[in-house]
Amino acid sequence: MNNITPYSSPHYFIYLLLLLLPIMIGLWFGKRLHVYDFFATVVILWITFFGGNMSQGISLIFYILYEMLLVFIYLSYRKKHNNFWIFTTFVVLAIVPLVFVKLDPLLKNATISLFGFMGISYLTFKAVEIIMEIRDGAIKNIKPYEFVRFLLFFPTISSGPIDRFRRFQKDVLKVPSRDEYVELLHSGVNKLMQGLAYKFIIGYFFGTLLLPKIQILTLSYRGETPLGISWALVAYMYVYSMYLFFDFAGYSLFAVSISNFMGIKTPMNFKAPFKSKNIKDFWNRWHITLSFWFRDFIYMRLMFTMIKHKWIKNRVNIANFGYLTLFLIMGFWHGETWYYIVYGLFHAGAMITNDAWLRFKKRHRKSIPSNKFTHAFAVFLTFNVVCFSFMIFSGILDKLWF
């Protein structure tokens, strides 16, 4: 049997629902079956990482041991000391495996990606969060099995959503009442059905039936028009954007749904992002757990450090520098290709422009109309800005130009 990517095939859902049944029965009767939860996790991890090619599974084991060692060494250190540079060293060490994996395609050297397995980014975000909150004093103690359970929570292991340790612990340690669990089951079923519609019907239509045809048409203009620009490229921009949303949102709905069946309230990852009135509003609705992670653990900490040390005195310039840093990191996180980096810089520019507009609007609020028409125009404009950024992200321009 080959490795099965989570939520990608009927076989995975069959295995999943069979394994979930005892967990659901236990929660229905007010009991959380911790031993069985561990067994179900091992089975799911086995079919995901050890089913055929075992290299991913072996990498996962070494990665967990490595991150666990870092976390517990730092936890022991933090109980007596709080040196910033020691903290920074542990954060850097925690992300080293991810850096190696991200550099692997660029260097074309498979030997450096020892930790290459599906979901390493999201596990790294969780591990770094724990180290940062240990430093903040928000996490004062954590047991090895709690650390492993949090990182290897199988509904979200491959692509999120990215939960927070303390929020996750509250759910795990609490058994929901019958009424609460009925609500979770109702929520889980609704999200499962919505996810099936998003990923396997709408996402399939845009991504499998429509996108390849439009891509062929788009690439047919290469060398025929300036920069290959055509109406086909515009169509590609919208179709790819729809595919990206429905495919990823469908996956996230599956993850939240299965979490609900297990009595865990994993946070939602999308909240009608194409209804956003500006680009900042968009990032509060799109890949929410990732954008909030970057906001809380990179942007806000960078802002605090810059203000504290007075590296830049002007608050606007501090915010702008923060946007550039944040989205540049996000671009590199997606990959070391020019279009991912340009995608990040584009969003940084959009955030800077949006903030400038909001400041201008605040100063001239009496002369700038605010009504249903202006709101609709703002949503329309934001939607098109976002779709344009997704066209950059897709890599179609790389194929057209190079």
C-alpha positions as a printed NumPy array, in Angstrom:
array([[  0.   ,   0.   ,   0.   ],
       [  1.302,   3.443,  -0.938],
       [  1.237,   6.452,   1.363],
       [ -2.206,   8.081,   1.336],
       [ -2.362,  11.876,   1.392],
       [ -4.931,  13.041,   3.975],
       [ -8.409,  13.774,   2.587],
       [ -7.36 ,  12.945,  -0.971],
       [ -9.155,   9.66 ,  -1.62 ],
       [-12.228,   7.599,  -0.592],
       [ -9.902,   5.04 ,   1.042],
       [ -8.614,   7.639,   3.483],
       [-12.127,   8.669,   4.501],
       [-13.142,   5.02 ,   4.999],
       [-10.165,   4.331,   7.26 ],
       [-10.759,   7.6  ,   9.06 ],
       [-14.452,   7.084,   9.787],
       [-13.884,   3.511,  10.984],
       [-11.178,   4.707,  13.367],
       [-13.297,   7.623,  14.574],
       [-16.303,   5.513,  15.535],
       [-14.994,   4.314,  18.962],
       [-13.789,   7.868,  19.746],
       [-17.23 ,   9.269,  18.942],
       [-19.012,   6.586,  20.978],
       [-16.739,   7.303,  23.923],
       [-17.4  ,  11.052,  23.761],
       [-21.14 ,  10.428,  23.406],
       [-21.017,   8.649,  26.762],
       [-18.791,  11.286,  28.343],
       [-15.418,   9.535,  28.096],
       [-12.268,  10.412,  26.22 ],
       [-10.461,   7.2  ,  25.261],
       [ -6.855,   8.377,  25.481],
       [ -5.292,   4.97 ,  24.788],
       [ -7.496,   4.438,  21.75 ],
       [ -6.802,   8.012,  20.574],
       [ -3.11 ,   7.078,  20.565],
       [ -3.851,   3.876,  18.618],
       [ -5.931,   5.762,  16.018],
       [ -3.16 ,   8.349,  15.645],
       [ -0.564,   5.624,  15.034],
       [ -2.762,   3.976,  12.375],
       [ -3.426,   7.255,  10.533],
       [  0.233,   8.243,  10.691],
       [  1.187,   4.805,   9.394],
       [ -1.015,   4.967,   6.3  ],
       [  0.021,   8.599,   5.726],
       [  3.785,   8.329,   6.216],
       [  4.72 ,   4.62 ,   6.268],
       [  2.298,   3.033,   3.774],
       [  4.739,   2.634,   0.901],
       [  7.847,   4.782,   0.952],
       [  8.903,   4.829,   4.613],
       [ 11.394,   7.682,   4.232],
       [  8.786,  10.288,   5.184],
       [  7.844,   8.343,   8.296],
       [ 11.454,   7.931,   9.385],
       [ 12.034,  11.651,   8.825],
       [  8.949,  12.42 ,  10.911],
       [ 10.235,  10.332,  13.835],
       [ 13.659,  11.997,  13.797],
       [ 12.03 ,  15.41 ,  13.485],
       [  9.742,  14.87 ,  16.497],
       [ 12.675,  13.64 ,  18.616],
       [ 14.773,  16.626,  17.54 ],
       [ 12.072,  19.223,  18.295],
       [ 11.205,  17.517,  21.581],
       [ 14.84 ,  17.69 ,  22.665],
       [ 14.964,  21.415,  21.873],
       [ 11.709,  22.214,  23.644],
       [ 12.551,  20.383,  26.854],
       [ 16.115,  21.659,  27.03 ],
       [ 14.786,  25.209,  26.638],
       [ 11.98 ,  24.571,  29.153],
       [ 14.565,  23.448,  31.701],
       [ 16.751,  26.476,  30.944],
       [ 13.825,  28.953,  31.078],
       [ 12.88 ,  27.941,  34.623],
       [ 16.081,  29.607,  35.85 ],
       [ 17.186,  32.015,  33.102],
       [ 15.759,  34.256,  30.397],
       [ 18.489,  35.329,  28.01 ],
       [ 17.231,  36.735,  24.686],
       [ 20.065,  35.314,  22.604],
       [ 19.671,  31.815,  24.07 ],
       [ 15.95 ,  32.028,  23.238],
       [ 16.748,  33.188,  19.7  ],
       [ 19.211,  30.324,  19.267],
       [ 16.558,  27.758,  20.177],
       [ 14.037,  29.336,  17.795],
       [ 16.6  ,  29.243,  14.98 ],
       [ 17.475,  25.626,  15.781],
       [ 13.765,  24.747,  15.722],
       [ 13.357,  26.075,  12.185],
       [ 16.621,  24.632,  10.811],
       [ 14.974,  21.397,   9.526],
       [ 12.343,  23.457,   7.686],
       [ 15.035,  25.699,   6.179],
       [ 16.893,  22.624,   4.916],
       [ 13.721,  21.282,   3.306],
       [ 12.941,  24.641,   1.681],
       [ 16.503,  24.968,   0.36 ],
       [ 16.53 ,  21.43 ,  -1.047],
       [ 14.863,  22.266,  -4.423],
       [ 17.092,  25.332,  -4.804],
       [ 20.339,  23.474,  -4.128],
       [ 19.167,  20.24 ,  -5.778],
       [ 20.816,  18.263,  -3.024],
       [ 18.541,  15.618,  -1.564],
       [ 20.968,  14.797,   1.217],
       [ 20.189,  17.998,   3.152],
       [ 16.442,  17.31 ,   3.393],
       [ 16.675,  14.61 ,   6.055],
       [ 13.508,  16.032,   7.612],
       [ 11.556,  16.183,   4.358],
       [  8.01 ,  15.01 ,   5.023],
       [  4.509,  16.27 ,   4.363],
       [  3.411,  18.853,   6.916],
       [  6.831,  19.86 ,   8.274],
       [  5.939,  23.566,   7.993],
       [  2.881,  23.272,  10.198],
       [  4.659,  21.148,  12.8  ],
       [  7.468,  23.704,  12.875],
       [  4.998,  26.529,  13.498],
       [  3.633,  24.569,  16.466],
       [  7.089,  23.808,  17.886],
       [  8.231,  27.437,  17.545],
       [  5.008,  28.654,  19.17 ],
       [  5.698,  26.446,  22.195],
       [  9.27 ,  27.751,  22.55 ],
       [  8.083,  31.364,  22.25 ],
       [  5.3  ,  30.916,  24.798],
       [  7.684,  29.155,  27.183],
       [  9.868,  32.254,  26.945],
       [  6.841,  34.52 ,  27.529],
       [  5.887,  32.495,  30.608],
       [  2.53 ,  31.539,  29.079],
       [  3.573,  27.858,  29.061],
       [  5.22 ,  26.952,  32.355],
       [  5.16 ,  23.189,  32.013],
       [  4.54 ,  20.621,  29.299],
       [  4.824,  16.861,  29.374],
       [  6.47 ,  14.885,  26.556],
       [  3.254,  13.08 ,  25.603],
       [  1.399,  16.427,  25.539],
       [  3.991,  17.83 ,  23.155],
       [  3.783,  14.79 ,  20.855],
       [ -0.031,  14.723,  20.986],
       [ -0.185,  18.399,  20.018],
       [  2.255,  18.134,  17.118],
       [  0.865,  14.849,  15.783],
       [ -2.846,  15.662,  16.046],
       [ -3.672,  13.863,  12.814],
       [ -6.674,  15.842,  11.461],
       [ -4.413,  18.892,  10.965],
       [ -0.966,  17.352,  10.522],
       [ -0.414,  17.879,   6.809],
       [ -1.697,  21.403,   6.108],
       [ -3.222,  22.891,   9.256],
       [ -5.162,  24.764,  10.534],
       [ -2.442,  25.785,  12.985],
       [ -3.788,  25.449,  16.517],
       [ -2.238,  26.947,  19.657],
       [ -1.017,  24.629,  22.42 ],
       [ -2.931,  26.17 ,  25.319],
       [ -6.211,  26.325,  23.413],
       [ -5.739,  22.718,  22.21 ],
       [ -4.921,  21.523,  25.765],
       [ -8.167,  22.947,  27.131],
       [-10.164,  20.904,  24.628],
       [ -8.148,  17.721,  25.155],
       [ -8.413,  17.868,  28.94 ],
       [-12.134,  18.577,  28.874],
       [-14.799,  16.054,  27.906],
       [-17.719,  17.922,  26.298],
       [-21.18 ,  17.442,  27.757],
       [-23.747,  15.508,  25.703],
       [-25.331,  18.745,  24.48 ],
       [-21.951,  20.249,  23.609],
       [-20.93 ,  17.123,  21.744],
       [-24.204,  17.073,  19.796],
       [-23.387,  20.616,  18.67 ],
       [-19.864,  19.526,  17.704],
       [-21.27 ,  16.565,  15.737],
       [-23.723,  18.863,  13.96 ],
       [-20.905,  21.295,  13.164],
       [-18.645,  18.431,  12.04 ],
       [-21.224,  16.957,   9.67 ],
       [-21.991,  20.365,   8.145],
       [-18.301,  21.119,   7.611],
       [-17.671,  17.644,   6.192],
       [-20.461,  18.08 ,   3.62 ],
       [-19.297,  21.595,   2.79 ],
       [-15.719,  20.356,   2.437],
       [-16.803,  17.573,   0.074],
       [-18.652,  20.105,  -2.078],
       [-15.745,  22.557,  -2.042],
       [-12.898,  20.14 ,  -2.748],
       [-14.396,  17.359,  -4.828],
       [-17.088,  19.21 ,  -6.794],
       [-16.314,  22.926,  -7.106],
       [-12.542,  22.557,  -6.692],
       [-12.524,  19.632,  -9.144],
       [-14.452,  21.693, -11.693],
       [-12.088,  24.654, -11.518],
       [ -8.832,  22.77 , -10.962],
       [ -9.188,  19.589, -13.019],
       [-11.732,  20.335, -15.729],
       [-11.216,  24.032, -16.427],
       [ -7.731,  25.119, -15.358],
       [ -5.611,  22.823, -17.613],
       [ -7.546,  23.927, -20.71 ],
       [ -7.217,  27.614, -19.865],
       [ -3.516,  27.16 , -19.072],
       [ -2.888,  25.635, -22.513],
       [ -4.739,  28.549, -24.12 ],
       [ -2.814,  31.069, -21.989],
       [  0.586,  29.583, -22.882],
       [ -0.337,  29.586, -26.574],
       [  0.134,  33.38 , -26.476],
       [  3.775,  33.048, -25.414],
       [  5.839,  35.055, -27.878],
       [  2.68 ,  36.084, -29.74 ],
       [  1.802,  39.148, -27.647],
       [  3.876,  41.524, -25.466],
       [  4.826,  39.539, -22.336],
       [  2.283,  36.911, -23.368],
       [ -0.548,  39.021, -21.943],
       [ -3.988,  37.998, -23.17 ],
       [ -7.601,  37.664, -22.096],
       [ -6.815,  33.989, -21.539],
       [ -4.357,  35.057, -18.834],
       [ -7.124,  37.072, -17.175],
       [ -9.385,  34.012, -17.287],
       [ -6.565,  31.911, -15.829],
       [ -6.196,  34.415, -12.986],
       [ -9.821,  34.031, -11.901],
       [-10.07 ,  30.276, -12.453],
       [ -6.843,  29.583, -10.534],
       [ -8.031,  31.815,  -7.679],
       [-11.295,  29.893,  -7.431],
       [ -9.479,  26.559,  -7.533],
       [ -6.975,  27.634,  -4.885],
       [ -9.71 ,  28.766,  -2.515],
       [-12.122,  25.857,  -2.898],
       [ -9.417,  23.196,  -2.813],
       [ -7.637,  24.586,   0.25 ],
       [-10.787,  25.672,   2.066],
       [-12.242,  22.207,   1.418],
       [ -9.208,  20.566,   2.994],
       [ -9.388,  22.91 ,   5.998],
       [-13.075,  22.127,   6.457],
       [-12.23 ,  18.404,   6.554],
       [ -9.599,  19.021,   9.231],
       [-11.984,  21.082,  11.389],
       [-14.784,  18.562,  10.841],
       [-12.732,  15.549,  11.962],
       [-11.456,  17.582,  14.918],
       [-15.056,  18.281,  15.931],
       [-15.872,  14.57 ,  15.788],
       [-12.968,  14.082,  18.213],
       [-14.282,  16.761,  20.573],
       [-11.681,  19.355,  19.541],
       [-12.674,  22.854,  18.391],
       [ -9.886,  23.424,  15.873],
       [-10.108,  27.05 ,  14.654],
       [-11.467,  27.802,  11.205],
       [ -9.016,  28.793,   8.476],
       [-11.28 ,  30.741,   6.116],
       [-14.071,  33.245,   6.677],
       [-15.527,  34.358,   3.331],
       [-12.212,  35.922,   2.199],
       [-13.584,  37.157,  -1.124],
       [-15.979,  39.434,   0.764],
       [-13.055,  41.406,   2.217],
       [-13.329,  45.196,   2.011],
       [ -9.55 ,  45.732,   1.961],
       [ -6.32 ,  43.725,   1.952],
       [ -5.941,  43.821,   5.752],
       [ -9.472,  42.479,   6.083],
       [ -8.531,  39.771,   3.572],
       [ -5.662,  38.531,   5.747],
       [ -8.068,  38.365,   8.676],
       [-10.201,  35.987,   6.594],
       [ -7.713,  33.994,   4.443],
       [ -5.624,  31.162,   5.918],
       [ -6.488,  32.739,   9.257],
       [ -4.396,  30.526,  11.519],
       [ -1.282,  31.089,   9.396],
       [ -1.741,  34.854,   9.048],
       [ -2.447,  35.191,  12.796],
       [  0.623,  33.05 ,  13.583],
       [  2.823,  35.331,  11.467],
       [  1.158,  38.378,  13.023],
       [  1.602,  37.243,  16.643],
       [  5.012,  35.584,  16.488],
       [  6.824,  37.64 ,  13.86 ],
       [  5.164,  40.989,  13.116],
       [  4.123,  42.011,  16.638],
       [  7.419,  40.9  ,  18.188],
       [  9.384,  42.74 ,  15.517],
       [  7.294,  45.875,  16.124],
       [  7.851,  45.663,  19.88 ],
       [ 11.613,  45.208,  19.467],
       [ 11.935,  48.107,  17.023],
       [  9.907,  50.46 ,  19.219],
       [ 11.732,  49.385,  22.381],
       [ 15.193,  49.93 ,  20.892],
       [ 14.091,  52.955,  18.827],
       [ 15.64 ,  51.563,  15.639],
       [ 13.119,  53.586,  13.643],
       [ 11.301,  56.489,  15.285],
       [  8.39 ,  56.976,  12.886],
       [  5.523,  54.577,  13.674],
       [  4.367,  54.473,  10.042],
       [  7.839,  53.521,   8.843],
       [  8.042,  50.86 ,  11.557],
       [  4.767,  49.334,  10.376],
       [  5.847,  49.484,   6.732],
       [  9.173,  47.809,   7.524],
       [  7.257,  45.174,   9.469],
       [  4.987,  44.446,   6.485],
       [  7.973,  44.097,   4.15 ],
       [  9.755,  41.751,   6.55 ],
       [  6.648,  39.707,   7.311],
       [  5.532,  39.119,   3.747],
       [  9.052,  38.583,   2.47 ],
       [  9.412,  35.773,   5.029],
       [  6.024,  34.424,   3.969],
       [  7.118,  34.497,   0.331],
       [ 10.331,  32.589,   1.087],
       [  8.31 ,  30.139,   3.204],
       [  6.286,  29.192,   0.13 ],
       [  9.476,  28.589,  -1.853],
       [ 12.701,  30.123,  -3.173],
       [ 11.347,  31.014,  -6.592],
       [ 11.004,  34.572,  -7.824],
       [  7.207,  34.48 ,  -8.1  ],
       [  6.688,  33.454,  -4.446],
       [  8.978,  36.268,  -3.335],
       [  7.244,  38.775,  -5.633],
       [  3.896,  37.505,  -4.275],
       [  5.07 ,  38.348,  -0.754],
       [  6.383,  41.773,  -1.762],
       [  3.157,  42.486,  -3.65 ],
       [  1.104,  41.865,  -0.514],
       [  3.51 ,  43.98 ,   1.551],
       [  2.993,  46.808,  -0.941],
       [ -0.77 ,  46.288,  -0.82 ],
       [ -0.774,  46.485,   2.996],
       [  1.36 ,  49.645,   2.961],
       [ -0.919,  51.233,   0.354],
       [ -4.026,  50.21 ,   2.298],
       [ -2.715,  51.759,   5.518],
       [ -1.855,  54.977,   3.658],
       [ -5.381,  55.097,   2.217],
       [ -6.97 ,  54.498,   5.634],
       [ -4.92 ,  57.36 ,   7.117],
       [ -5.945,  59.635,   4.242],
       [ -9.57 ,  58.537,   4.608],
       [ -9.503,  59.291,   8.348],
       [ -8.22 ,  62.821,   7.715],
       [-10.824,  63.475,   4.997],
       [-13.756,  61.455,   6.324],
       [-16.214,  64.298,   5.733],
       [-15.407,  64.619,   2.032],
       [-15.152,  60.869,   1.211],
       [-18.514,  59.116,   0.794],
       [-19.235,  55.866,   2.634],
       [-22.258,  53.895,   1.439],
       [-23.31 ,  50.589,  -0.081],
       [-21.796,  51.511,  -3.443],
       [-18.378,  52.404,  -2.001],
       [-18.438,  49.219,   0.098],
       [-19.267,  47.111,  -2.98 ],
       [-16.496,  48.836,  -4.949],
       [-14.028,  48.175,  -2.117],
       [-14.93 ,  44.463,  -2.113],
       [-14.661,  44.318,  -5.922],
       [-11.276,  46.08 ,  -5.909],
       [ -9.887,  43.877,  -3.115],
       [-11.094,  40.725,  -4.875],
       [ -9.262,  41.678,  -8.064],
       [ -6.077,  42.688,  -6.221],
       [ -6.096,  39.31 ,  -4.449],
       [ -6.75 ,  37.378,  -7.681],
       [ -3.877,  39.221,  -9.367],
       [ -1.593,  38.191,  -6.497],
       [ -2.725,  34.574,  -6.888],
       [ -1.854,  34.737, -10.568],
       [  1.685,  35.721,  -9.546],
       [  1.689,  32.943,  -6.921],
       [  0.579,  30.307,  -9.457],
       [  3.826,  30.547, -11.443],
       [  2.037,  30.996, -14.772],
       [  4.106,  34.127, -15.49 ],
       [  7.287,  32.095, -15.068],
       [  6.061,  29.718, -17.783],
       [  5.001,  32.588, -20.017],
       [  8.195,  34.601, -19.696],
       [ 10.95 ,  32.036, -19.121]])
